[in-house]
mmCIF file of C-alpha atoms in Angstrom:
data_model
loop_
_atom_site.group_PDB
_atom_site.id
_atom_site.type_symbol
_atom_site.label_atom_id
_atom_site.label_comp_id
_atom_site.label_asym_id
_atom_site.label_seq_id
_atom_site.Cartn_x
_atom_site.Cartn_y
_atom_site.Cartn_z
ATOM 1 C CA UNK A 7 -2.550 -35.088 37.840
ATOM 2 C CA UNK A 8 -0.138 -34.775 33.853
ATOM 3 C CA UNK A 9 3.260 -33.808 33.295
ATOM 4 C CA UNK A 10 4.245 -32.459 29.464
ATOM 5 C CA UNK A 11 8.024 -33.237 28.409
ATOM 6 C CA UNK A 12 9.041 -31.112 25.122
ATOM 7 C CA UNK A 13 11.613 -33.097 24.035
ATOM 8 C CA UNK A 14 14.309 -30.621 21.819
ATOM 9 C CA UNK A 15 16.856 -32.891 20.467
ATOM 10 C CA UNK A 16 17.653 -34.470 16.940
ATOM 11 C CA UNK A 17 15.648 -38.297 17.980
ATOM 12 C CA UNK A 18 19.151 -40.425 17.203
ATOM 13 C CA UNK A 19 19.320 -43.367 19.325
ATOM 14 C CA UNK A 20 22.143 -42.896 20.718
ATOM 15 C CA UNK A 21 21.233 -39.594 22.575
ATOM 16 C CA UNK A 22 21.862 -39.721 26.665
ATOM 17 C CA UNK A 23 18.768 -37.614 26.176
ATOM 18 C CA UNK A 24 15.944 -40.382 25.398
ATOM 19 C CA UNK A 25 17.055 -43.100 27.655
ATOM 20 C CA UNK A 26 16.886 -39.873 30.434
ATOM 21 C CA UNK A 27 13.683 -39.434 29.288
ATOM 22 C CA UNK A 28 12.099 -43.216 29.493
ATOM 23 C CA UNK A 29 13.144 -43.223 33.056
ATOM 24 C CA UNK A 30 11.631 -40.126 34.224
ATOM 25 C CA UNK A 31 8.435 -40.845 32.376
ATOM 26 C CA UNK A 32 8.583 -44.630 34.188
ATOM 27 C CA UNK A 33 8.815 -42.849 37.683
ATOM 28 C CA UNK A 34 5.757 -41.155 36.873
ATOM 29 C CA UNK A 35 4.488 -43.805 35.534
ATOM 30 C CA UNK A 36 4.448 -45.507 38.720
ATOM 31 C CA UNK A 37 3.154 -42.490 40.850
ATOM 32 C CA UNK A 38 0.161 -42.451 38.058
ATOM 33 C CA UNK A 39 1.131 -39.197 36.813
ATOM 34 C CA UNK A 40 -0.622 -38.909 33.136
ATOM 35 C CA UNK A 41 2.804 -38.290 31.027
ATOM 36 C CA UNK A 42 2.804 -37.071 27.343
ATOM 37 C CA UNK A 43 5.919 -36.169 25.367
ATOM 38 C CA UNK A 44 6.387 -34.391 22.408
ATOM 39 C CA UNK A 45 9.075 -34.441 20.029
ATOM 40 C CA UNK A 46 9.518 -31.138 18.493
ATOM 41 C CA UNK A 47 11.360 -32.572 15.519
ATOM 42 C CA UNK A 48 8.204 -34.508 14.469
ATOM 43 C CA UNK A 49 6.849 -31.383 13.791
ATOM 44 C CA UNK A 50 8.680 -28.024 12.954
ATOM 45 C CA UNK A 51 5.884 -26.540 11.597
ATOM 46 C CA UNK A 52 3.462 -27.266 14.748
ATOM 47 C CA UNK A 53 5.599 -25.778 17.134
ATOM 48 C CA UNK A 54 3.484 -22.613 17.092
ATOM 49 C CA UNK A 55 0.595 -23.964 18.365
ATOM 50 C CA UNK A 56 2.325 -26.233 20.967
ATOM 51 C CA UNK A 57 1.865 -23.280 24.119
ATOM 52 C CA UNK A 58 -2.069 -24.357 24.065
ATOM 53 C CA UNK A 59 -1.027 -28.314 25.163
ATOM 54 C CA UNK A 60 -0.133 -25.989 27.889
ATOM 55 C CA UNK A 61 -2.866 -25.661 29.629
ATOM 56 C CA UNK A 62 -3.834 -28.985 30.738
ATOM 57 C CA UNK A 63 -0.527 -29.795 32.187
ATOM 58 C CA UNK A 64 0.128 -29.626 36.160
ATOM 59 C CA UNK A 65 4.258 -29.861 35.350
ATOM 60 C CA UNK A 66 6.766 -29.053 32.479
ATOM 61 C CA UNK A 67 9.818 -31.294 31.048
ATOM 62 C CA UNK A 68 12.054 -29.936 29.301
ATOM 63 C CA UNK A 69 14.663 -31.651 27.188
ATOM 64 C CA UNK A 70 17.845 -30.933 25.590
ATOM 65 C CA UNK A 71 20.960 -32.079 24.281
ATOM 66 C CA UNK A 72 23.560 -29.991 23.821
ATOM 67 C CA UNK A 73 25.495 -31.507 20.854
ATOM 68 C CA UNK A 74 27.385 -28.177 19.341
ATOM 69 C CA UNK A 75 26.262 -24.684 21.675
ATOM 70 C CA UNK A 76 23.211 -23.921 23.158
ATOM 71 C CA UNK A 77 19.800 -26.303 23.900
ATOM 72 C CA UNK A 78 18.963 -26.139 19.979
ATOM 73 C CA UNK A 79 16.811 -24.886 17.354
ATOM 74 C CA UNK A 80 13.577 -26.553 18.375
ATOM 75 C CA UNK A 81 13.665 -25.519 21.950
ATOM 76 C CA UNK A 82 14.397 -21.462 21.457
ATOM 77 C CA UNK A 83 11.279 -21.539 18.776
ATOM 78 C CA UNK A 84 9.134 -23.444 21.177
ATOM 79 C CA UNK A 85 9.991 -21.102 23.790
ATOM 80 C CA UNK A 86 9.361 -18.161 21.724
ATOM 81 C CA UNK A 87 6.219 -19.725 21.049
ATOM 82 C CA UNK A 88 5.312 -19.306 24.775
ATOM 83 C CA UNK A 89 6.544 -15.820 24.716
ATOM 84 C CA UNK A 90 3.942 -14.913 21.496
ATOM 85 C CA UNK A 91 1.317 -17.345 22.341
ATOM 86 C CA UNK A 92 0.784 -18.344 25.688
ATOM 87 C CA UNK A 93 -1.276 -18.156 28.133
ATOM 88 C CA UNK A 94 0.756 -15.979 30.832
ATOM 89 C CA UNK A 95 -1.617 -16.704 33.444
ATOM 90 C CA UNK A 96 -1.205 -20.192 33.304
ATOM 91 C CA UNK A 97 2.757 -20.186 33.463
ATOM 92 C CA UNK A 98 2.218 -18.634 37.122
ATOM 93 C CA UNK A 99 1.436 -21.786 38.145
ATOM 94 C CA UNK A 100 3.413 -24.037 36.135
ATOM 95 C CA UNK A 101 6.537 -26.085 37.021
ATOM 96 C CA UNK A 102 9.154 -26.636 35.033
ATOM 97 C CA UNK A 103 12.502 -29.512 35.764
ATOM 98 C CA UNK A 104 15.209 -29.131 32.982
ATOM 99 C CA UNK A 105 16.739 -31.936 31.629
ATOM 100 C CA UNK A 106 19.582 -31.042 29.776
ATOM 101 C CA UNK A 107 22.502 -34.074 28.621
ATOM 102 C CA UNK A 108 25.478 -33.234 26.863
ATOM 103 C CA UNK A 109 28.250 -34.898 24.609
ATOM 104 C CA UNK A 110 30.527 -31.928 24.596
ATOM 105 C CA UNK A 111 31.016 -28.640 26.468
ATOM 106 C CA UNK A 112 28.143 -26.486 27.749
ATOM 107 C CA UNK A 113 25.319 -28.433 29.814
ATOM 108 C CA UNK A 114 25.811 -26.038 32.430
ATOM 109 C CA UNK A 115 25.095 -23.066 30.256
ATOM 110 C CA UNK A 116 22.153 -24.703 28.312
ATOM 111 C CA UNK A 117 20.160 -25.447 31.808
ATOM 112 C CA UNK A 118 20.683 -21.670 32.560
ATOM 113 C CA UNK A 119 19.554 -20.916 29.666
ATOM 114 C CA UNK A 120 16.177 -22.991 29.886
ATOM 115 C CA UNK A 121 16.066 -21.589 33.830
ATOM 116 C CA UNK A 122 16.035 -18.267 32.750
ATOM 117 C CA UNK A 123 13.881 -18.660 29.972
ATOM 118 C CA UNK A 124 10.832 -20.444 32.171
ATOM 119 C CA UNK A 125 11.278 -17.561 34.946
ATOM 120 C CA UNK A 126 11.456 -14.688 31.823
ATOM 121 C CA UNK A 127 7.737 -16.952 30.948
ATOM 122 C CA UNK A 128 6.633 -16.164 34.540
ATOM 123 C CA UNK A 129 6.763 -19.948 35.278
ATOM 124 C CA UNK A 130 8.365 -22.112 38.498
ATOM 125 C CA UNK A 131 12.208 -23.604 37.098
ATOM 126 C CA UNK A 132 12.905 -26.864 39.744
ATOM 127 C CA UNK A 133 15.674 -28.524 40.226
ATOM 128 C CA UNK A 134 16.613 -30.618 36.905
ATOM 129 C CA UNK A 135 19.255 -33.048 35.682
ATOM 130 C CA UNK A 136 21.578 -31.669 34.129
ATOM 131 C CA UNK A 137 25.269 -34.024 32.764
ATOM 132 C CA UNK A 138 27.689 -34.778 30.457
ATOM 133 C CA UNK A 139 28.026 -38.097 28.583
ATOM 134 C CA UNK A 140 31.150 -39.220 27.266
ATOM 135 C CA UNK A 141 30.396 -43.037 27.521
ATOM 136 C CA UNK A 142 26.269 -43.781 26.460
ATOM 137 C CA UNK A 143 26.594 -47.284 27.105
ATOM 138 C CA UNK A 144 28.454 -46.353 30.750
ATOM 139 C CA UNK A 145 26.018 -44.233 31.558
ATOM 140 C CA UNK A 146 22.996 -46.236 30.869
ATOM 141 C CA UNK A 147 23.915 -49.243 32.270
ATOM 142 C CA UNK A 148 25.232 -47.335 35.778
ATOM 143 C CA UNK A 149 22.833 -48.071 38.342
ATOM 144 C CA UNK A 150 24.160 -45.364 40.279
ATOM 145 C CA UNK A 151 23.113 -42.634 37.599
ATOM 146 C CA UNK A 152 19.394 -44.005 37.144
ATOM 147 C CA UNK A 153 18.982 -43.813 40.773
ATOM 148 C CA UNK A 154 20.254 -40.393 40.877
ATOM 149 C CA UNK A 155 17.947 -39.850 38.053
ATOM 150 C CA UNK A 156 14.781 -41.270 39.549
ATOM 151 C CA UNK A 157 15.688 -39.811 42.825
ATOM 152 C CA UNK A 158 14.990 -36.387 40.700
ATOM 153 C CA UNK A 159 12.008 -37.201 39.511
ATOM 154 C CA UNK A 160 10.405 -38.165 42.654
ATOM 155 C CA UNK A 161 11.527 -34.672 44.313
ATOM 156 C CA UNK A 162 10.411 -33.204 41.551
ATOM 157 C CA UNK A 163 7.003 -34.645 42.090
ATOM 158 C CA UNK A 164 6.748 -33.387 45.224
ATOM 159 C CA UNK A 165 7.213 -29.961 44.128
ATOM 160 C CA UNK A 166 4.658 -30.010 41.740
ATOM 161 C CA UNK A 167 2.093 -32.025 43.410
ATOM 162 C CA UNK A 168 2.362 -29.963 46.194
ATOM 163 C CA UNK A 169 2.680 -26.829 44.682
ATOM 164 C CA UNK A 170 5.751 -25.772 46.895
ATOM 165 C CA UNK A 171 6.483 -22.094 46.884
ATOM 166 C CA UNK A 172 10.229 -21.219 45.386
ATOM 167 C CA UNK A 173 12.007 -18.316 46.639
ATOM 168 C CA UNK A 174 11.842 -15.111 44.701
ATOM 169 C CA UNK A 175 14.194 -14.163 41.447
ATOM 170 C CA UNK A 176 14.938 -11.007 40.372
ATOM 171 C CA UNK A 177 13.670 -12.162 37.043
ATOM 172 C CA UNK A 178 10.796 -11.768 38.021
ATOM 173 C CA UNK A 179 11.142 -8.178 39.149
ATOM 174 C CA UNK A 180 12.894 -7.812 35.242
ATOM 175 C CA UNK A 181 10.016 -9.573 33.315
ATOM 176 C CA UNK A 182 7.315 -7.015 35.347
ATOM 177 C CA UNK A 183 8.949 -3.877 34.390
ATOM 178 C CA UNK A 184 11.168 -4.424 31.603
ATOM 179 C CA UNK A 185 10.719 -6.866 29.542
ATOM 180 C CA UNK A 186 7.164 -6.543 28.174
ATOM 181 C CA UNK A 187 6.085 -8.378 24.728
ATOM 182 C CA UNK A 188 5.796 -5.016 21.586
ATOM 183 C CA UNK A 189 2.387 -7.108 21.316
ATOM 184 C CA UNK A 190 -0.887 -6.619 20.903
ATOM 185 C CA UNK A 191 -2.800 -7.270 24.225
ATOM 186 C CA UNK A 192 -4.541 -10.516 23.258
ATOM 187 C CA UNK A 193 -6.761 -13.247 25.496
ATOM 188 C CA UNK A 194 -5.294 -16.556 26.080
ATOM 189 C CA UNK A 195 -7.780 -17.843 23.548
ATOM 190 C CA UNK A 196 -7.279 -15.130 20.709
ATOM 191 C CA UNK A 197 -3.171 -16.426 21.108
ATOM 192 C CA UNK A 198 -4.395 -20.100 21.234
ATOM 193 C CA UNK A 199 -6.143 -18.898 17.576
ATOM 194 C CA UNK A 200 -3.209 -16.772 16.450
ATOM 195 C CA UNK A 201 -0.581 -19.317 16.757
ATOM 196 C CA UNK A 202 -2.708 -21.685 14.480
ATOM 197 C CA UNK A 203 -2.773 -19.195 11.224
ATOM 198 C CA UNK A 204 0.982 -18.827 12.568
ATOM 199 C CA UNK A 205 1.683 -22.836 12.091
ATOM 200 C CA UNK A 206 -0.427 -22.675 8.808
ATOM 201 C CA UNK A 207 2.055 -22.596 5.800
ATOM 202 C CA UNK A 208 -0.739 -22.116 3.059
ATOM 203 C CA UNK A 209 -2.741 -19.482 4.871
ATOM 204 C CA UNK A 210 0.953 -17.329 5.861
ATOM 205 C CA UNK A 211 1.593 -17.463 2.420
ATOM 206 C CA UNK A 212 -1.619 -16.230 0.919
ATOM 207 C CA UNK A 213 -1.607 -13.400 3.316
ATOM 208 C CA UNK A 214 1.364 -11.838 1.729
ATOM 209 C CA UNK A 215 0.156 -12.818 -1.229
ATOM 210 C CA UNK A 216 -2.771 -10.735 -0.798
ATOM 211 C CA UNK A 217 -0.797 -8.262 0.730
ATOM 212 C CA UNK A 218 1.559 -7.326 -1.931
ATOM 213 C CA UNK A 219 -1.633 -7.090 -4.741
ATOM 214 C CA UNK A 220 -3.028 -4.235 -2.213
ATOM 215 C CA UNK A 221 0.066 -3.153 -1.962
ATOM 216 C CA UNK A 222 -0.048 -3.397 -5.943
ATOM 217 C CA UNK A 223 -2.844 -2.055 -6.463
ATOM 218 C CA UNK A 224 -2.784 1.478 -3.694
ATOM 219 C CA UNK A 225 0.931 2.200 -5.659
ATOM 220 C CA UNK A 226 -1.052 2.354 -9.205
ATOM 221 C CA UNK A 227 -4.047 4.829 -7.289
ATOM 222 C CA UNK A 228 -2.047 7.266 -5.777
ATOM 223 C CA UNK A 229 1.690 6.685 -7.655
ATOM 224 C CA UNK A 230 5.039 6.316 -6.124
ATOM 225 C CA UNK A 231 6.857 9.094 -4.447
ATOM 226 C CA UNK A 232 9.724 8.328 -6.105
ATOM 227 C CA UNK A 233 7.925 9.027 -8.948
ATOM 228 C CA UNK A 234 7.206 11.545 -12.070
ATOM 229 C CA UNK A 235 3.918 12.700 -11.948
ATOM 230 C CA UNK A 236 3.580 12.624 -15.547
ATOM 231 C CA UNK A 237 4.512 8.782 -15.520
ATOM 232 C CA UNK A 238 0.984 7.918 -13.882
ATOM 233 C CA UNK A 239 -1.008 10.947 -16.312
ATOM 234 C CA UNK A 240 0.395 9.048 -19.356
ATOM 235 C CA UNK A 241 -2.030 6.455 -20.712
ATOM 236 C CA UNK A 242 0.607 4.835 -22.578
ATOM 237 C CA UNK A 243 4.188 5.776 -20.753
ATOM 238 C CA UNK A 244 7.044 5.609 -22.895
ATOM 239 C CA UNK A 245 5.293 4.485 -26.336
ATOM 240 C CA UNK A 246 6.445 8.180 -27.622
ATOM 241 C CA UNK A 247 10.181 7.413 -26.700
ATOM 242 C CA UNK A 248 9.532 3.598 -28.289
ATOM 243 C CA UNK A 249 8.544 5.245 -31.782
ATOM 244 C CA UNK A 250 11.496 8.492 -32.270
ATOM 245 C CA UNK A 251 13.932 5.977 -31.173
ATOM 246 C CA UNK A 252 12.633 3.344 -33.803
ATOM 247 C CA UNK A 253 15.322 3.169 -36.817
ATOM 248 C CA UNK A 254 13.412 0.289 -39.384
ATOM 249 C CA UNK A 255 15.756 -1.890 -40.920
ATOM 250 C CA UNK A 256 14.228 -3.699 -44.351
ATOM 251 C CA UNK A 257 12.882 -7.166 -44.343
ATOM 252 C CA UNK A 258 12.843 -7.402 -40.437
ATOM 253 C CA UNK A 259 10.092 -8.646 -38.554
ATOM 254 C CA UNK A 260 10.393 -8.971 -34.815
ATOM 255 C CA UNK A 261 8.386 -8.950 -31.934
ATOM 256 C CA UNK A 262 9.015 -7.899 -28.307
ATOM 257 C CA UNK A 263 7.193 -7.900 -25.094
ATOM 258 C CA UNK A 264 8.329 -5.420 -22.138
ATOM 259 C CA UNK A 265 7.393 -6.784 -18.364
ATOM 260 C CA UNK A 266 7.561 -3.585 -16.212
ATOM 261 C CA UNK A 267 7.406 -4.544 -12.604
ATOM 262 C CA UNK A 268 5.621 -2.027 -11.240
ATOM 263 C CA UNK A 269 2.634 -1.888 -14.267
ATOM 264 C CA UNK A 270 -0.151 -4.703 -14.067
ATOM 265 C CA UNK A 271 0.014 -4.425 -18.464
ATOM 266 C CA UNK A 272 2.413 -5.105 -20.714
ATOM 267 C CA UNK A 273 4.092 -2.909 -23.308
ATOM 268 C CA UNK A 274 4.415 -4.442 -26.881
ATOM 269 C CA UNK A 275 6.552 -3.809 -29.419
ATOM 270 C CA UNK A 276 6.186 -5.252 -33.015
ATOM 271 C CA UNK A 277 8.265 -4.649 -35.991
ATOM 272 C CA UNK A 278 6.620 -5.787 -39.112
ATOM 273 C CA UNK A 279 8.664 -4.552 -42.729
ATOM 274 C CA UNK A 280 10.407 -1.475 -41.439
ATOM 275 C CA UNK A 281 6.908 -0.429 -39.377
ATOM 276 C CA UNK A 282 6.549 -0.383 -35.459
ATOM 277 C CA UNK A 283 3.696 -1.248 -33.480
ATOM 278 C CA UNK A 284 4.055 -0.137 -30.013
ATOM 279 C CA UNK A 285 1.179 -0.786 -27.609
ATOM 280 C CA UNK A 286 0.322 -1.964 -24.265
ATOM 281 C CA UNK A 287 -1.215 -5.309 -24.490
ATOM 282 C CA UNK A 288 -1.113 -9.093 -24.883
ATOM 283 C CA UNK A 289 0.073 -10.999 -27.464
ATOM 284 C CA UNK A 290 0.183 -14.585 -27.524
ATOM 285 C CA UNK A 291 3.373 -14.936 -28.510
ATOM 286 C CA UNK A 292 6.897 -12.738 -29.078
ATOM 287 C CA UNK A 293 10.422 -13.688 -30.425
ATOM 288 C CA UNK A 294 11.892 -12.248 -27.187
ATOM 289 C CA UNK A 295 9.758 -11.486 -23.606
ATOM 290 C CA UNK A 296 11.987 -9.161 -21.357
ATOM 291 C CA UNK A 297 11.518 -8.344 -17.804
ATOM 292 C CA UNK A 298 13.128 -5.181 -15.452
ATOM 293 C CA UNK A 299 11.953 -2.283 -13.233
ATOM 294 C CA UNK A 300 10.537 0.557 -14.339
ATOM 295 C CA UNK A 301 13.708 2.615 -13.409
ATOM 296 C CA UNK A 302 15.928 0.241 -15.992
ATOM 297 C CA UNK A 303 13.646 0.790 -18.947
ATOM 298 C CA UNK A 304 13.918 4.680 -18.139
ATOM 299 C CA UNK A 305 17.648 4.241 -18.340
ATOM 300 C CA UNK A 306 17.912 3.005 -21.583
ATOM 301 C CA UNK A 307 15.035 4.321 -23.013
ATOM 302 C CA UNK A 308 16.487 8.138 -21.830
ATOM 303 C CA UNK A 309 20.113 6.879 -23.196
ATOM 304 C CA UNK A 310 21.471 6.166 -20.199
ATOM 305 C CA UNK A 311 22.368 2.884 -21.184
ATOM 306 C CA UNK A 312 21.648 0.612 -23.706
ATOM 307 C CA UNK A 313 19.665 -2.525 -23.231
ATOM 308 C CA UNK A 314 22.441 -4.863 -24.114
ATOM 309 C CA UNK A 315 24.326 -3.318 -21.235
ATOM 310 C CA UNK A 316 21.742 -3.767 -18.551
ATOM 311 C CA UNK A 317 21.231 -7.352 -20.009
ATOM 312 C CA UNK A 318 25.061 -8.186 -19.083
ATOM 313 C CA UNK A 319 24.674 -6.777 -16.099
ATOM 314 C CA UNK A 320 21.758 -8.538 -14.499
ATOM 315 C CA UNK A 321 19.077 -5.358 -14.233
ATOM 316 C CA UNK A 322 16.968 -7.042 -16.785
ATOM 317 C CA UNK A 323 16.191 -10.611 -17.894
ATOM 318 C CA UNK A 324 15.303 -11.702 -21.418
ATOM 319 C CA UNK A 325 13.846 -15.185 -22.705
ATOM 320 C CA UNK A 326 13.655 -15.823 -25.976
ATOM 321 C CA UNK A 327 15.578 -15.604 -29.431
ATOM 322 C CA UNK A 328 18.823 -13.709 -28.527
ATOM 323 C CA UNK A 329 19.652 -13.467 -32.013
ATOM 324 C CA UNK A 330 16.904 -10.998 -31.841
ATOM 325 C CA UNK A 331 17.864 -9.468 -28.727
ATOM 326 C CA UNK A 332 21.214 -8.572 -30.108
ATOM 327 C CA UNK A 333 19.411 -6.530 -32.729
ATOM 328 C CA UNK A 334 16.964 -4.285 -29.952
ATOM 329 C CA UNK A 335 19.771 -1.809 -29.822
ATOM 330 C CA UNK A 336 20.272 -1.500 -33.834
ATOM 331 C CA UNK A 337 15.923 -1.084 -34.371
ATOM 332 C CA UNK A 338 16.119 1.580 -31.503
ATOM 333 C CA UNK A 339 18.049 4.628 -30.983
ATOM 334 C CA UNK A 340 17.929 6.517 -28.042
ATOM 335 C CA UNK A 341 19.233 9.118 -27.196
ATOM 336 C CA UNK A 342 20.207 11.391 -24.134
ATOM 337 C CA UNK A 343 17.586 14.528 -24.093
#
């Protein structure tokens, strides 16, 4: 038989939960029970795949250290993963012993939380170990406490080894009639595979990038409902507005690039001795590189606000020669239509 221990503490040397877990493991070892301990703090990214380790377990021990309030984020993350990716049929025959050691107030509440969560998962909670520890040395050297831990462990062993039944709980009724996970119905194998993908940061990041790329592509193909239809009909939007607003300054040669977040094209403004060349394309280097949303650009070209105001308010960003940037509102005098 096999028992899995999931420890949700931080692994501190003076954590009394570690002492209790070691005592429990010693008792189970004497009873020829194979014990596997998982320290959740060692691999936080891998918590999502831990529900698959329950497949070959006959019983589970959840160990929590209460340092402030509740069972801690790591155990919650593990229980969330069990709810999302665990084999619900397996939980029906899985016994759980809660172990809660607190150095502050709240050990009873934490134990109740663990029992309640396990019932909601469909598992079978058993009598556990719950204690407040004010002095770690006194607790660990007490023969009476050690005896109680051993007896609690032996009682847990008898419960799961003999597959003893438990009295019915209203939590089971609530789970069956009310708490239904709003997820696609998957087989245990599919849930396990999904949990592996969720724990893979590079895979998740790549999926997000692909979704953003697809979203951008469809926006360009179909258009955004908030945008004017003329915007997408024009091959070179805003070019005419810049040409009309251009106010040349003799002997001035500068260049700007304007990246519009909604487009994948770059608007380039080249000013050479009083003449303007405005086009969409690429340029190796510019004096000032500007980046903004389409809405901010429209506010400028339609005379709602000058570029300097948008820059100072943080609505657009700019890199390069800021002396050249200050000449923009002089070179382009936009007016309201």
